[in-house]
Tab-separated table of C-alpha atoms and ligand atoms in Angstrom:
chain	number	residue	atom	x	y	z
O	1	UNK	CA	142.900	112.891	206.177
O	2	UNK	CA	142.737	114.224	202.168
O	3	UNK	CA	142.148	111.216	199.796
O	4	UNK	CA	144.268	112.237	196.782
O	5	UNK	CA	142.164	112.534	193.544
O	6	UNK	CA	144.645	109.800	192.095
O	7	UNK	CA	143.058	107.438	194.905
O	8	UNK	CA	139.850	108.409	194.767
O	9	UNK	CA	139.596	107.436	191.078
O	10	UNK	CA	141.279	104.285	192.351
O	11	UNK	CA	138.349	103.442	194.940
O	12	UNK	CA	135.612	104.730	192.376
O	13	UNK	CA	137.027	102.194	189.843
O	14	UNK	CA	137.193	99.280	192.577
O	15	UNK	CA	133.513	99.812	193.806
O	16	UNK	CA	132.288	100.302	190.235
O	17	UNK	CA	133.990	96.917	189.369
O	18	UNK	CA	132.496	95.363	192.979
O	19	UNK	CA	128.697	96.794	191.469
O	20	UNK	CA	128.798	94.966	188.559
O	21	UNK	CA	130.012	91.624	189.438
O	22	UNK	CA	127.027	91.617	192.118
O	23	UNK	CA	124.912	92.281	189.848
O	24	UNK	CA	126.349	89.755	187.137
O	25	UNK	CA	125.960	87.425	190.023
O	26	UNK	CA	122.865	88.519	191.359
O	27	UNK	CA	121.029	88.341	187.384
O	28	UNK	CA	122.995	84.557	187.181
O	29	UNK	CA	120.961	83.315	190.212
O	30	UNK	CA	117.505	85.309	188.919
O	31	UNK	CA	117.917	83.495	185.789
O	32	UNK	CA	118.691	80.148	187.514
O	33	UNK	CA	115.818	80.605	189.783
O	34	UNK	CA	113.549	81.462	187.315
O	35	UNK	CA	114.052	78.781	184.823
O	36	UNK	CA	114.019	76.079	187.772
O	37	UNK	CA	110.468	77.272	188.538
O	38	UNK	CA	109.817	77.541	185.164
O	39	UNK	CA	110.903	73.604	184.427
O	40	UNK	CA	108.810	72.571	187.407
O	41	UNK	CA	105.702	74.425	186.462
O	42	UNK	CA	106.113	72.889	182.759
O	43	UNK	CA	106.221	69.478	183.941
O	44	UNK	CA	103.229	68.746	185.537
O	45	UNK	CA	100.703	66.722	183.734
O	46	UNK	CA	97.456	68.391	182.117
O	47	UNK	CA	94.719	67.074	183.923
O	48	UNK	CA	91.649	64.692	182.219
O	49	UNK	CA	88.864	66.173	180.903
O	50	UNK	CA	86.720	64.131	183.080
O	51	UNK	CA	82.908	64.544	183.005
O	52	UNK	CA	83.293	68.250	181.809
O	53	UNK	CA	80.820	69.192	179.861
O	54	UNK	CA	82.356	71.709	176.663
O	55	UNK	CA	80.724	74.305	174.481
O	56	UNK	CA	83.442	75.233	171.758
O	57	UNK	CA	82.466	78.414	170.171
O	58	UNK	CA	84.046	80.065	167.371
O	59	UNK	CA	84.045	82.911	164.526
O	60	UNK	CA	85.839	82.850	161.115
O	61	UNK	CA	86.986	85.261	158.415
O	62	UNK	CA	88.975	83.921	155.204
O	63	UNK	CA	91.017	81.953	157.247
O	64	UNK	CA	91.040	78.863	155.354
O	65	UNK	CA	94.745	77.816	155.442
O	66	UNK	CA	94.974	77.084	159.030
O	67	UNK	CA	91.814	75.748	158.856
O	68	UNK	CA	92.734	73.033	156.857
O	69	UNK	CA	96.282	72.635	158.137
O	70	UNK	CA	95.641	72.599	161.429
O	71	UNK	CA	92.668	74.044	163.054
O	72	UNK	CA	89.925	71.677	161.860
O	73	UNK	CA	92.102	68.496	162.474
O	74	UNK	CA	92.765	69.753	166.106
O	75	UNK	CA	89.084	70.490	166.605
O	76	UNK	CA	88.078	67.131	165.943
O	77	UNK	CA	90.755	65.535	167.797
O	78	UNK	CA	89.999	67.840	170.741
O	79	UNK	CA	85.720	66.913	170.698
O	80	UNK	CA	86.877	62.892	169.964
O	81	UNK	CA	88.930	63.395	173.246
O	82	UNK	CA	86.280	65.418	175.095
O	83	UNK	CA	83.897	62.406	174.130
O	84	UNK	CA	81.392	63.430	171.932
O	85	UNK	CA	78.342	62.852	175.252
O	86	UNK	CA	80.646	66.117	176.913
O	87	UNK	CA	80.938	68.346	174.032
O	88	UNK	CA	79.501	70.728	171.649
O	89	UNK	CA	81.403	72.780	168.683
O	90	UNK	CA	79.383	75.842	167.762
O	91	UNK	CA	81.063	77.547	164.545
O	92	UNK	CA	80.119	81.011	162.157
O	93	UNK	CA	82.133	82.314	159.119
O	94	UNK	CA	80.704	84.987	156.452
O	95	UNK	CA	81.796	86.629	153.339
O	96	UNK	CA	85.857	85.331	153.898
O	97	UNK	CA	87.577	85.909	150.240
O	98	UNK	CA	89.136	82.460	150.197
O	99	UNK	CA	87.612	79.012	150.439
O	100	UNK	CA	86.951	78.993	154.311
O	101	UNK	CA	83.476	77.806	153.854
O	102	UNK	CA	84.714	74.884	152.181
O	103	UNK	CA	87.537	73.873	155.083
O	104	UNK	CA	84.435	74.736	157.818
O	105	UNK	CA	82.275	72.117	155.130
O	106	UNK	CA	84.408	69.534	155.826
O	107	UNK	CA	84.593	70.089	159.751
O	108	UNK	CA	80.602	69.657	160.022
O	109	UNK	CA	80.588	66.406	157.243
O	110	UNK	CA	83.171	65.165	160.426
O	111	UNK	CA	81.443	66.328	162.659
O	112	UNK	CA	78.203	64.607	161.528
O	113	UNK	CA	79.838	61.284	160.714
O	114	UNK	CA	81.566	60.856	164.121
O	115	UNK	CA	77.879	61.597	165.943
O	116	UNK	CA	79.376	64.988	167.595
O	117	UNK	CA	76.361	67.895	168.482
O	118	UNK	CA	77.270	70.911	166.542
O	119	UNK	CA	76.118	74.247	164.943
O	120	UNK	CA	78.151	75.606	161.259
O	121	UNK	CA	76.663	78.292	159.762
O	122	UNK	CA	78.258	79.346	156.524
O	123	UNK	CA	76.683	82.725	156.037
O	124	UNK	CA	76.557	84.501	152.117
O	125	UNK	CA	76.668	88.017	154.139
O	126	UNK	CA	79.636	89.609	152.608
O	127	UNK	CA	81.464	92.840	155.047
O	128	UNK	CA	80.465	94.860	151.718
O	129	UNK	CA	77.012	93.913	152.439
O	130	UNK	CA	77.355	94.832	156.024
O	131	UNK	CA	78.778	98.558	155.079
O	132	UNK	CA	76.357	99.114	152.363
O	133	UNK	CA	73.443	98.726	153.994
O	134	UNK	CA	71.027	101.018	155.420
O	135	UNK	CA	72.508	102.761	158.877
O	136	UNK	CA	71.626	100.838	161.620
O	137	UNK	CA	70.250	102.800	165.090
O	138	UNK	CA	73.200	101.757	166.854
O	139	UNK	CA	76.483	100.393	166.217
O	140	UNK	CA	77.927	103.043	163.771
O	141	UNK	CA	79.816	105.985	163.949
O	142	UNK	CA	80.368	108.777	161.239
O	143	UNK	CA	84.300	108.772	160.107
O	144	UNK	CA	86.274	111.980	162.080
O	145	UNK	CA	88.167	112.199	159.006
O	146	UNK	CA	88.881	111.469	155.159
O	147	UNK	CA	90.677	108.535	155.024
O	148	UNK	CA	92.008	106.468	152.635
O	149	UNK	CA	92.771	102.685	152.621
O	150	UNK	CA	94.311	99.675	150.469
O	151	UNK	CA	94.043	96.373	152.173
O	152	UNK	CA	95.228	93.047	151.031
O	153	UNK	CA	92.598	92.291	148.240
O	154	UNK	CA	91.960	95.715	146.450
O	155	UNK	CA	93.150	99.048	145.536
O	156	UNK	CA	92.989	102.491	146.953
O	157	UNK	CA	89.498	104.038	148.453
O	158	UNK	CA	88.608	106.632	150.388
O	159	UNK	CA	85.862	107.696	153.291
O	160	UNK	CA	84.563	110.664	153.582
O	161	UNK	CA	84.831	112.918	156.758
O	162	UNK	CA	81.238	112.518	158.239
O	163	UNK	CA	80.553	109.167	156.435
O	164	UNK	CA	78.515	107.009	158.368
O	165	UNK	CA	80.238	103.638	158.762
O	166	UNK	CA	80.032	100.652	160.886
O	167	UNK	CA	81.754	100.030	163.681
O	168	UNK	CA	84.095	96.680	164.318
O	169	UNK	CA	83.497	96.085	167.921
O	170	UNK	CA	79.979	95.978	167.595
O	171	UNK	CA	80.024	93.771	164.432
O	172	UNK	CA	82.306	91.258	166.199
O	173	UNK	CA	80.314	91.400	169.114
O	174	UNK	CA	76.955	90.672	167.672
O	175	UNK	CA	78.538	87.542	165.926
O	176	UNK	CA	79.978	86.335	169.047
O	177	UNK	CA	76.246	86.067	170.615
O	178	UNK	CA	75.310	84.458	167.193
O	179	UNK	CA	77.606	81.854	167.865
O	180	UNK	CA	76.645	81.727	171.738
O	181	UNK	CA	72.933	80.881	170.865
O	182	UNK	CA	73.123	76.806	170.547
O	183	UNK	CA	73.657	77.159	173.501
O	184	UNK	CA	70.627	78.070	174.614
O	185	UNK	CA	68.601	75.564	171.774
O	186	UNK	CA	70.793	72.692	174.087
O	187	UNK	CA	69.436	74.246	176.683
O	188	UNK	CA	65.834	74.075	176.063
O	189	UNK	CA	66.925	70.354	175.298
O	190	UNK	CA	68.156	69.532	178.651
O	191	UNK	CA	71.403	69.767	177.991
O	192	UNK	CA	73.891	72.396	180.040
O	193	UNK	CA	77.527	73.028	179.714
O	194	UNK	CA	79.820	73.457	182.114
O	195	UNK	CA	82.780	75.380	180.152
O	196	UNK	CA	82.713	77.910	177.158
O	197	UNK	CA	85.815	77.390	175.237
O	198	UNK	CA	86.443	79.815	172.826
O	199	UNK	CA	88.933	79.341	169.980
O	200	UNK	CA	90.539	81.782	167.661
O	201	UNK	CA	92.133	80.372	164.223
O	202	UNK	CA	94.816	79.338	165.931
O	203	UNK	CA	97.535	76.084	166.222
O	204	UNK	CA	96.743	74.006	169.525
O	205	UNK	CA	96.459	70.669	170.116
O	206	UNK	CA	94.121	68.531	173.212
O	207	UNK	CA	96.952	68.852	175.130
O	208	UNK	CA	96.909	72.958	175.295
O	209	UNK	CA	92.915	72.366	176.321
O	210	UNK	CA	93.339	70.304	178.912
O	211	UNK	CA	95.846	72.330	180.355
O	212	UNK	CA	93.741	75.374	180.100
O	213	UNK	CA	90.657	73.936	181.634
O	214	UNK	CA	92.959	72.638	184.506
O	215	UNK	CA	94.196	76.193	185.612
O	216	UNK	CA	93.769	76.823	188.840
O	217	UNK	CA	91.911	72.999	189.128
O	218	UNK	CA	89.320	74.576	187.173
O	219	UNK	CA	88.816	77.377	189.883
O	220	UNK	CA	88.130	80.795	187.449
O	221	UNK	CA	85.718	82.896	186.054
O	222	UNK	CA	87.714	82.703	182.605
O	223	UNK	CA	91.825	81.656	182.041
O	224	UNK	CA	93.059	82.386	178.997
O	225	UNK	CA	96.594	81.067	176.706
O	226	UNK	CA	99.350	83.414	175.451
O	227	UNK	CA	99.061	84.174	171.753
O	228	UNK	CA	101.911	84.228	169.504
O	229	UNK	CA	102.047	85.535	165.739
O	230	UNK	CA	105.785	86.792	165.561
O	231	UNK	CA	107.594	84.643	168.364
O	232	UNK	CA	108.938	86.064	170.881
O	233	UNK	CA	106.517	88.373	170.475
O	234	UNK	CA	103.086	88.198	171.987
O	235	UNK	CA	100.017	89.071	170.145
O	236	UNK	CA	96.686	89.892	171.445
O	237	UNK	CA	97.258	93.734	173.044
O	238	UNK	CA	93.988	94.677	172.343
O	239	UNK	CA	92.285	92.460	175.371
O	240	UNK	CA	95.235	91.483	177.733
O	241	UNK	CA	95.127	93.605	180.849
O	242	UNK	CA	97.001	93.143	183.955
O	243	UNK	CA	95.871	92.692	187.650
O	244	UNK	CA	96.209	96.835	188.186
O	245	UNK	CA	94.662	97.275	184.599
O	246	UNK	CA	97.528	98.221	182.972
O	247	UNK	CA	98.208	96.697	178.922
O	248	UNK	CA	101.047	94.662	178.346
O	249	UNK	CA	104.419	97.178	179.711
O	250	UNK	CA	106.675	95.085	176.365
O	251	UNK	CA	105.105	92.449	173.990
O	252	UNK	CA	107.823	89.822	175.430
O	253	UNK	CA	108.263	87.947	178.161
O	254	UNK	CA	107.504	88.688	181.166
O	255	UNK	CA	104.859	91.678	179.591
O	256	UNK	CA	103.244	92.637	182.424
O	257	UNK	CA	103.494	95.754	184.831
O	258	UNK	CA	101.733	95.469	187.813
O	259	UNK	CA	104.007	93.352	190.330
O	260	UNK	CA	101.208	90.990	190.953
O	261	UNK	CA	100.964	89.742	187.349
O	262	UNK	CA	104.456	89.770	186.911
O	263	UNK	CA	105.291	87.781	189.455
O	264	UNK	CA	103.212	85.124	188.596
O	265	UNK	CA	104.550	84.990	185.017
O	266	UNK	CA	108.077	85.061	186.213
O	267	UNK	CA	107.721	81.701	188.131
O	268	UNK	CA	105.183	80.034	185.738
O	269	UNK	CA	102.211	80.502	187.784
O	270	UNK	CA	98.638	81.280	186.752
O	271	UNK	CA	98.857	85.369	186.165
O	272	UNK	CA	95.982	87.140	187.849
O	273	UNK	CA	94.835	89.520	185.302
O	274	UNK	CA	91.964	91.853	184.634
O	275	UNK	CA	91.420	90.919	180.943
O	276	UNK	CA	92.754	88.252	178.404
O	277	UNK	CA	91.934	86.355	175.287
O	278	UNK	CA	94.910	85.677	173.808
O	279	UNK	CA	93.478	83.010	171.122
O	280	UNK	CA	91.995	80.269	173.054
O	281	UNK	CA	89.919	81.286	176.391
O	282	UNK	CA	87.764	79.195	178.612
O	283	UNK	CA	84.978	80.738	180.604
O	284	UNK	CA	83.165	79.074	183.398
O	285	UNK	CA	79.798	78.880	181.971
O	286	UNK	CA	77.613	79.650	184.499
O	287	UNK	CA	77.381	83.519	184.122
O	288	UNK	CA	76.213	82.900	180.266
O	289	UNK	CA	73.373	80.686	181.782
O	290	UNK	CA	71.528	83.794	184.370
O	291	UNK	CA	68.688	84.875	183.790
O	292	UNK	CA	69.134	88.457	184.732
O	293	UNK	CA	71.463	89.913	183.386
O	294	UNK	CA	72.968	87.145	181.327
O	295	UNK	CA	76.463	87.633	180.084
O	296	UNK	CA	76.906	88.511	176.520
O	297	UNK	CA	79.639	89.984	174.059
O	298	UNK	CA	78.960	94.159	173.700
O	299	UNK	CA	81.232	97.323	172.698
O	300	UNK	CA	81.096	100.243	174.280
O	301	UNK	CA	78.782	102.942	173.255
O	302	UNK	CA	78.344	104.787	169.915
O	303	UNK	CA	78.309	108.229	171.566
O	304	UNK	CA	82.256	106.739	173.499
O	305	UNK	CA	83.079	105.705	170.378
O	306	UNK	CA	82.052	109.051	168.530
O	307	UNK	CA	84.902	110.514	170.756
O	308	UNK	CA	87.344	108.180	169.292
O	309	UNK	CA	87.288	105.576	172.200
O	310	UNK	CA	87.372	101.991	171.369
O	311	UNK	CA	87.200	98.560	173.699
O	312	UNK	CA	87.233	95.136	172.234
O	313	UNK	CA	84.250	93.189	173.205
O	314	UNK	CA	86.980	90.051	174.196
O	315	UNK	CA	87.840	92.730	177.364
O	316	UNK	CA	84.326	93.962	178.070
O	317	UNK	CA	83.153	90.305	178.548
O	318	UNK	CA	85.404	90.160	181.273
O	319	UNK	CA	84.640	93.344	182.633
O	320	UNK	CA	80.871	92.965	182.743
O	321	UNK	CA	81.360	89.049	184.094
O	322	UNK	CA	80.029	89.185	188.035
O	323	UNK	CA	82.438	86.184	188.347
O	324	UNK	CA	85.765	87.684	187.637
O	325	UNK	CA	85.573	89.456	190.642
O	326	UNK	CA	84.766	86.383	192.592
O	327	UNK	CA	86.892	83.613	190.893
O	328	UNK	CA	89.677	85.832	188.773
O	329	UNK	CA	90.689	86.031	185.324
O	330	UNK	CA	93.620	84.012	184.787
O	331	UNK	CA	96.569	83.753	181.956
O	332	UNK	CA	97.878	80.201	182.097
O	333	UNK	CA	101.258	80.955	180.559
O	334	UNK	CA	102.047	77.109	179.606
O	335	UNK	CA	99.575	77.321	177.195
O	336	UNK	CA	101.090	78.928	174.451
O	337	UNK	CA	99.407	79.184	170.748
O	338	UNK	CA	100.166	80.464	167.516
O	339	UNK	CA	98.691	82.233	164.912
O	340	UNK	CA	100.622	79.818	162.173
O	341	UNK	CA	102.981	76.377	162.870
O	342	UNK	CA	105.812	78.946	162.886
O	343	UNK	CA	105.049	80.790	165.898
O	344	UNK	CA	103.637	77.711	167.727
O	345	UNK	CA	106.637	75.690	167.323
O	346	UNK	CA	108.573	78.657	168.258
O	347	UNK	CA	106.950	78.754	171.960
O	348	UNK	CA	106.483	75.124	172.502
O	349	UNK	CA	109.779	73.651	170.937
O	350	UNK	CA	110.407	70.759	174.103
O	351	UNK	CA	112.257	73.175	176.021
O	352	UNK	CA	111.616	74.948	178.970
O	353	UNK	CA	110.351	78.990	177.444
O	354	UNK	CA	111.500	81.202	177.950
O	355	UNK	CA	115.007	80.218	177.130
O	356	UNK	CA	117.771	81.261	179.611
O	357	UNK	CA	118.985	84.318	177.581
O	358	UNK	CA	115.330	85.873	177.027
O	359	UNK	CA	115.023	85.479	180.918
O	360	UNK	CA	117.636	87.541	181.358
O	361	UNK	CA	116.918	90.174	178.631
O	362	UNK	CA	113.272	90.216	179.926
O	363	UNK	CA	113.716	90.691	183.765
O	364	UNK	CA	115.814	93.241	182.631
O	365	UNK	CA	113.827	95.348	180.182
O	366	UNK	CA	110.907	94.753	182.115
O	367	UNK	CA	112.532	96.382	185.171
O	368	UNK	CA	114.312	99.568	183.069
O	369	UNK	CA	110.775	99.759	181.287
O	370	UNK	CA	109.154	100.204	184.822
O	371	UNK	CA	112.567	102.736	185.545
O	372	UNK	CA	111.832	104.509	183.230
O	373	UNK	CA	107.925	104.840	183.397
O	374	UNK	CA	108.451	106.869	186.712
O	375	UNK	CA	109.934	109.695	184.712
O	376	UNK	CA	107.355	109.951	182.083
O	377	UNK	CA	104.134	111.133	182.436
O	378	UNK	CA	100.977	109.131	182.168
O	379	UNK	CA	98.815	109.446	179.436
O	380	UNK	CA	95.580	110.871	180.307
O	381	UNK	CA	94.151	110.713	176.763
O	382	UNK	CA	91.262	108.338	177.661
O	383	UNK	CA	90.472	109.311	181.249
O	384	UNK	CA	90.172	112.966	179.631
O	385	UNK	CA	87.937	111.947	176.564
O	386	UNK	CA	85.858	109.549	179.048
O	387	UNK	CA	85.533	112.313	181.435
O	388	UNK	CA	84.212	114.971	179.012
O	389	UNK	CA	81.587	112.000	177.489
O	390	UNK	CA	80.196	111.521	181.295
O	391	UNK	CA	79.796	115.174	181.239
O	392	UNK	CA	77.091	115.395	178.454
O	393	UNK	CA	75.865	111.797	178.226
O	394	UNK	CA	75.942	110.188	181.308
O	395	UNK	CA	74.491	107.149	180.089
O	396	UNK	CA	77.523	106.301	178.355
O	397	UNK	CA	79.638	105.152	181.200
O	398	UNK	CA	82.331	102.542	181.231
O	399	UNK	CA	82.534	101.602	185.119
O	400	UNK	CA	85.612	99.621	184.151
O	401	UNK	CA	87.932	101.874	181.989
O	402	UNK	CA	90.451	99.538	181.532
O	403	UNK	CA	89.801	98.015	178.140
O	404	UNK	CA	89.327	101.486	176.864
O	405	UNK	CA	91.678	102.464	174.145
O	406	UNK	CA	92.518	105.562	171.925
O	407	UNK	CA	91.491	104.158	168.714
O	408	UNK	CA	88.579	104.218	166.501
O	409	UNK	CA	88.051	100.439	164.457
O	410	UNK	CA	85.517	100.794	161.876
O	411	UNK	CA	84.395	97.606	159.270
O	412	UNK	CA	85.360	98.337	155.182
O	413	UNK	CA	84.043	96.494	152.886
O	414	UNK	CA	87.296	94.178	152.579
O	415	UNK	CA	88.528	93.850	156.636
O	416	UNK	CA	88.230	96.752	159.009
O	417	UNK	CA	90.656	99.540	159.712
O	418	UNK	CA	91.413	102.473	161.942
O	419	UNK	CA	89.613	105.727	161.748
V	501	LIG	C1	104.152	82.658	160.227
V	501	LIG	O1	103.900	84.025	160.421
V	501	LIG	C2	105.047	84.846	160.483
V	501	LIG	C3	104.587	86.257	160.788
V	501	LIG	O2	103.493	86.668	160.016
V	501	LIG	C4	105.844	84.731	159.167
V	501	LIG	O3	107.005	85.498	159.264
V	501	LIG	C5	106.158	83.259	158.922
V	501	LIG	O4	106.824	83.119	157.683
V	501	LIG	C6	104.898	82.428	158.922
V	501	LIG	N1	105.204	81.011	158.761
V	501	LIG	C7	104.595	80.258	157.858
V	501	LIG	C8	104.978	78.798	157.851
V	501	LIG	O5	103.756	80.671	157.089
């Protein structure tokens, strides 16, 4: 039998017509599935804080509008809730340009009055001081190129190919410890912790904590928010890796590309991940607390970073932790903060989030994302520049590659920028 062509156009047309109402149909149920999980997931009740006991660490740079406006409210509210026998708020800020000292003054004076244990140290050192002084043995890096920068406060200025500067990662990581080490004054004192909470400058309220402490019914090595400065999109790229070790495949919902992650996300589950922070992050304390080999913030090695590698010490934590193999790393995605009341109100507006419509556009650009990975070819940038380092200073290693990124972050004297 011949099909004439005027037919076969005919059929082509019918099953192209068939195609997309299934798959208007099948992306109506996804959507309604999705959202009904979602809804469920949203409405369970964050757990009490119990007997908990809460270290709340924290670092600060000329952040002093959110400080007053909503961080330093929501910190006391949160250690008032936590019950000031449970809790401990450990706090460092140097050389910001506005009045952050002054917001973080009137935390402690709180802090003091209502009887809660705590640590504020307002430090003069300025990040001038930090790149004009003499070259430390470790920690810096000499500049691959001239470069010149202009950021927020100043004009124009230029490094010098071969300058020696300081590095970020190392900076930030040294501060983090700074900020760690009440906790081990308490300890000497008899008093132990059973949670680090660490808090970025962002908006939260109790409510966010308790749900984050309850992830998993407290069963983690470390569980982390989602972070949001521009709503819908997510923030924190720089530590957020997925169960595979993959970053972030879109910075909006659902993110992820490993099928494990994403299929958490999608159905409002705790997302098994390799590495978060995402502006508020709870760690099980008791890795912080050995005494071999106790946990503590790091960057990867000058001679990595020489090759223009870079890791952020908020990823190597995790990496180095002997618990996230054991108990997981964990994104709780109903805990959703923002970098201003903007963004936070965006994400947590009453409604189930995502909304129906960014369900659909997600699934979707998620799975053409994914498509259209398969094509392309994978960049080998980092395995390549990692794999020559090994090669003439095996020392250097990074067992876990997967916070390593293609960047070089050095400290200037008014922020930090790229090299
Ligand atoms: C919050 O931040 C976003 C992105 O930086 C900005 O567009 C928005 O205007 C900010 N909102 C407020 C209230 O400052």
């Amino acid at each position: 039998m011949i099909i004439r062509p005027r037919v076969q156009r005919l059929l082509l047309s019918r099953l192209l017509k068939i195609l997309l109402v299934l798959t208007l149909a099948w992306t109506a149920y996804e959507v309604w599935s999705i959202r009904h999980a979602l809804a469920e997931q949203a409405s369970k009740e964050p757990p009490p804080f119990g007997k908990q006991r809460i270290f709340i660490a924290s670092i600060h740079w000329t952040d002093e509008r959110i400080l007053r406006e909503y961080w330093v409210p929501a910190v006391l509210q949160l250690a008032q809730d936590i019950g000031r026998e449970n809790v401990f708020v450990s706090v460092y800020e140097s050389g910001s340009f506005d009045d952050t000292k002054g917001a973080l003054q009137e935390l402690e004076d709180h802090l003091a009055r209502m009887g809660i244990d705590h640590k504020v140290v307002l430090d003069d050192t300025t990040h001038l001081n930090e790149v004009s002084r003499e070259r430390a043995e470790v920690g810096w890096v000499q500049m691959p190129s001239t470069k010149t920068y202009r950021q927020n406060w100043t004009d124009w200025f230029s490094l010098q190919k071969d300058e020696w500067v300081p590095r970020r990662i190392p900076y930030l990581a040294r501060l983090r410890n700074q900020v760690m080490e009440p906790l081990y004054e308490q300890q000497q004192l008899g008093n132990v912790y059973d949670k680090i909470l660490w808090l970025n400058d962002v908006v939260f309220d109790t409510e966010d904590v308790q749900r984050l402490l309850g992830t998993r019914d407290g069963h983690y090595a470390a569980a982390c928010a989602l972070d949001f400065k521009r709503a819908p999109a997510f923030y924190d790229t720089f530590a957020l890796r997925d169960a595979a070790g993959y970053a972030p495949l879109t910075d909006t919902w659902p993110f992820f590309r490993s099928a494990e992650s994403r299929n958490a996300i999608v159905y409002g589950r705790p997302v098994p991940v390799a590495s978060c922070w995402n502006g508020m992050v709870v760690f099980d304390a008791k890795p912080f607390y050995r005494i071999v080999d106790r946990l503590a913030f790091r960057g990867i090695s000058d001679t990595l970073a020489a090759s223009h590698l870079e890791g952020s010490e908020c990823c190597l934590i995790h990496a180095d932790n002997p618990l996230s193999h054991e108990k997981g790393v964990w994104v709780n995605p109903n805990v959703r903060v923002g970098y201003n009341g903007t963004a936070y109100h965006a994400v947590n507006d009453g409604h189930v989030w995502p909304s129906s419509y960014a369900i659909m556009t997600g699934v979707w650009q998620n799975r053409i994302t994914r498509w259209l990975r398969v094509f392309s070819t994978p960049d080998r940038i980092v395995e390549g520049k990692l794999r020559a380092a090994e090669q003439w200073a095996p020392d250097t290693t990074e067992p876990d590659k997967f916070c390593l990124i293609d960047e070089m972050q050095i400290l200037l004297w008014n922020g930090w920028g790229h090299a």
